[in-house]
CSV table of C-alpha atoms in Angstrom, one decimal:
chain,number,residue,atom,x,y,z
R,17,UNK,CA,-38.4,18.8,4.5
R,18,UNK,CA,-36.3,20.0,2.0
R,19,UNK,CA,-35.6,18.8,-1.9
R,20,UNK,CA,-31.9,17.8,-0.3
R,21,UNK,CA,-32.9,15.7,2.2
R,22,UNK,CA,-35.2,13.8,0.5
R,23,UNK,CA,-32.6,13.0,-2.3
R,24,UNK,CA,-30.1,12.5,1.1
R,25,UNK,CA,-32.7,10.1,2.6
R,26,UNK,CA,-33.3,8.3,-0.6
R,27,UNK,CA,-29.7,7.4,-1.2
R,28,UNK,CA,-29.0,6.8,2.7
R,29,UNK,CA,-32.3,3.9,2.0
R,30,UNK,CA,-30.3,2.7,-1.0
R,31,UNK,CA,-27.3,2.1,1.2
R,32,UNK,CA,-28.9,0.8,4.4
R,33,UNK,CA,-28.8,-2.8,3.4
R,34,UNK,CA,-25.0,-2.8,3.2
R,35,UNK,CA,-24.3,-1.0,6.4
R,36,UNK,CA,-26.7,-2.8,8.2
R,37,UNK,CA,-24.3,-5.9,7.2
R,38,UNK,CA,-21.6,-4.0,8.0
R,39,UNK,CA,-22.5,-3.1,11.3
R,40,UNK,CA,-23.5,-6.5,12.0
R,41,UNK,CA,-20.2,-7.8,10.9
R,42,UNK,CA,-18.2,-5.1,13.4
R,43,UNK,CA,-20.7,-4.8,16.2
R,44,UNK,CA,-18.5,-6.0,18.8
R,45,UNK,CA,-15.6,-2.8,17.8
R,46,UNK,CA,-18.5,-0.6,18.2
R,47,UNK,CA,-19.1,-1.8,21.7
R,48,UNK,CA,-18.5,-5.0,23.3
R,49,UNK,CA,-21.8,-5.2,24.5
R,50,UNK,CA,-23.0,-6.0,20.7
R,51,UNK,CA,-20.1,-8.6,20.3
R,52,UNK,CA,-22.7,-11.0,23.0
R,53,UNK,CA,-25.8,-10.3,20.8
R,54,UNK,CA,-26.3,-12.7,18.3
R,55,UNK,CA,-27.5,-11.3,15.0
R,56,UNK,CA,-30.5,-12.1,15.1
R,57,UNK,CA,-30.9,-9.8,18.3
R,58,UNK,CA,-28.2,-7.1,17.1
R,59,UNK,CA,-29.5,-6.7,13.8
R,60,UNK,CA,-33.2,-4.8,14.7
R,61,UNK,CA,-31.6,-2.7,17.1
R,62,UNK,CA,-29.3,-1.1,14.3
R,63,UNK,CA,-31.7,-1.3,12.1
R,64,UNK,CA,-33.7,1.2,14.5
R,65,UNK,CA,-30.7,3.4,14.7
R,66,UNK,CA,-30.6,3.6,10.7
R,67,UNK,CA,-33.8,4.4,10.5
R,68,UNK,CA,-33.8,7.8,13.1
R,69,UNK,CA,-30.7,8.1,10.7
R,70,UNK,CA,-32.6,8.6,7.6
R,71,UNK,CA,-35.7,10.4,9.2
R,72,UNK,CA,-33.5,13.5,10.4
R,73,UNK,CA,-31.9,13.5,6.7
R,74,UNK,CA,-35.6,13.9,5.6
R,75,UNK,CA,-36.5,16.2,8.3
R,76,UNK,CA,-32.9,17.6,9.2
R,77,UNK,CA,-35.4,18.1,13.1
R,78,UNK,CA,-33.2,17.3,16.1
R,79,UNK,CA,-36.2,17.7,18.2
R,80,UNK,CA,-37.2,14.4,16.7
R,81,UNK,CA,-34.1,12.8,16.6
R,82,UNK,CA,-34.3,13.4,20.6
R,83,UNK,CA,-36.5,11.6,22.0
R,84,UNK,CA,-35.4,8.6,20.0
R,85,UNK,CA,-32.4,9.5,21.1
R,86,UNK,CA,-33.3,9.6,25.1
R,87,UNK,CA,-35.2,6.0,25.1
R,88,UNK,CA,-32.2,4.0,22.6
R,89,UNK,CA,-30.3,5.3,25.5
R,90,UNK,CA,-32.4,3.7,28.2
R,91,UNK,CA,-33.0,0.7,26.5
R,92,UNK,CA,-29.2,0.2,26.2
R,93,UNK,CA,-28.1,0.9,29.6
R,94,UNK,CA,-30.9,-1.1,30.7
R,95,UNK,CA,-29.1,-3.8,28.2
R,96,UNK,CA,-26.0,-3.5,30.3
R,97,UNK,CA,-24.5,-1.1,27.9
R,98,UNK,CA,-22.1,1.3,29.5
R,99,UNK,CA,-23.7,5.3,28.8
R,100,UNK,CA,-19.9,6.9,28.6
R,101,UNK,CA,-20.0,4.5,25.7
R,102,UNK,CA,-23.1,5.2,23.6
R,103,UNK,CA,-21.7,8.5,22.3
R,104,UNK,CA,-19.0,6.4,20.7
R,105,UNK,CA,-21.0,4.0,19.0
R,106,UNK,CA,-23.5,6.5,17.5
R,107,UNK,CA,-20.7,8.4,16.2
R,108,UNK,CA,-18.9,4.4,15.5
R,109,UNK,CA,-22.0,3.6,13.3
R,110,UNK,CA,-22.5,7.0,11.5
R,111,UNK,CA,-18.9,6.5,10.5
R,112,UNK,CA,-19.7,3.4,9.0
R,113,UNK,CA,-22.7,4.9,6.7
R,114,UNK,CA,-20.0,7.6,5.8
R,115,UNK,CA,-17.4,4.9,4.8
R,116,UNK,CA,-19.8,2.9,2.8
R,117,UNK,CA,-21.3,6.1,1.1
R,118,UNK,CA,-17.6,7.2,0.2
R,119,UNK,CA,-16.6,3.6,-1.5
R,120,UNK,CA,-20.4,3.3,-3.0
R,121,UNK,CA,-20.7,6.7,-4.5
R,122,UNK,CA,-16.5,7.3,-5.1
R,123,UNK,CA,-17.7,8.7,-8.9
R,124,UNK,CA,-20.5,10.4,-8.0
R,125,UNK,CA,-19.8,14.2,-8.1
R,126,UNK,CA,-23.0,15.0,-4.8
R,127,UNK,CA,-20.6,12.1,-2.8
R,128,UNK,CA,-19.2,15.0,-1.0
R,129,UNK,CA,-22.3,16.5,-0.1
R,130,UNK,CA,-24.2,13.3,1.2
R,131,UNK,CA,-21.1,12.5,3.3
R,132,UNK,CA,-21.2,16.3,4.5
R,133,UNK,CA,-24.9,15.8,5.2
R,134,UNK,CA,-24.4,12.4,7.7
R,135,UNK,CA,-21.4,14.0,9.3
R,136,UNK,CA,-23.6,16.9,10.5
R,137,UNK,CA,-26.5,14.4,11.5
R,138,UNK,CA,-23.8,12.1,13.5
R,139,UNK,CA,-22.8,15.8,15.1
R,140,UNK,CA,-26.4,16.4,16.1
R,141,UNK,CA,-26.6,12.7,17.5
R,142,UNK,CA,-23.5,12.9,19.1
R,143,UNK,CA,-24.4,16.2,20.8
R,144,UNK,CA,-27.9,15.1,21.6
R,145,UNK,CA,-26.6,12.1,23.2
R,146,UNK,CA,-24.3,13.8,25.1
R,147,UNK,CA,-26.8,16.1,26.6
R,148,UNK,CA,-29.0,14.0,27.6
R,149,UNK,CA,-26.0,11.9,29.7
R,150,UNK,CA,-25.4,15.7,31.3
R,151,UNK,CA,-28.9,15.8,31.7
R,152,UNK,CA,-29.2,12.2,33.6
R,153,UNK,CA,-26.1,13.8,35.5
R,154,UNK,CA,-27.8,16.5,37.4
R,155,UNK,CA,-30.7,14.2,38.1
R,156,UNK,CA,-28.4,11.9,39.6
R,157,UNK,CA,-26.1,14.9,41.8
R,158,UNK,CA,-30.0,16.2,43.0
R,159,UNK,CA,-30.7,12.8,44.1
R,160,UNK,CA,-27.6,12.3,45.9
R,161,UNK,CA,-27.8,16.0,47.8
R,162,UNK,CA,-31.3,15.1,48.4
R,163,UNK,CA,-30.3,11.9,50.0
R,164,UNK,CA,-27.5,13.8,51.9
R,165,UNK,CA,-29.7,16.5,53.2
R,166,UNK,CA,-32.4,13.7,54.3
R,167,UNK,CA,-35.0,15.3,52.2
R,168,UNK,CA,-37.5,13.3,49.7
């Protein structure tokens, strides 16, 4: 935990509230399967999301950020969420902590550097994500040769 991402994580805290309304308010062009959640329901879930968001700013540890990571994604598809689409709204919703941070902190001189600092954690997330859906992918082709073959 470095100096940076504590001051990172302090001012992603201070934004939270309004991208958490944000994100409510847009949920369903981050994936249609939020438009059907009502707020109430919608709300925790990015709030959960925000929050893994603003530990790996204090930690900057990917390890961490995986295996929340690896069971948002489960809980999701097992929500009826489509997992080609989950990479999109991680990077969707790290875009809109970026936005928010760029009208919020426009004067601030370190405005570049927190935005610098989310755009590498939505890299990590979206990279993360993506190997874990490669991952579930040869589970899957196993299974299916496994089936093919007639072994267990």
């Amino acid at each position: 935990m470095t100096r940076m991402g504590l001051w990172h994580a302090h001012l992603f805290a201070s934004l939270r509230p309004e991208v958490l309304e944000r994100l409510v308010e847009i949920r369903g062009t981050i994936d249609h399967a939020y438009a059907r959640l009502a707020d109430a329901a919608v709300r925790p879930q990015f709030d959960a999301v925000l929050d893994r968001m603003q530990s790996y700013l204090t930690t900057e540890d990917p390890q961490l950020y995986r295996g929340f990571a690896a069971s948002h994604m489960a809980m999701r598809v097992g929500e009826g969420f489509a997992p080609e689409n989950l990479v999109h709204s991680m990077v969707s919703i790290g875009d809109v902590v970026t936005r928010v941070a760029q009208r919020r902190l426009a004067n601030d001189p370190r405005c570049a550097e927190f935005v610098l600092a989310c755009s590498r954690m939505i890299f990590v997330a979206a990279r993360t994500m993506v190997s874990l859906l490669a991952d579930e992918l040869r589970r899957r082709e196993q299974q299916r040769d496994q089936l093919r073959r007639g072994t267990p």
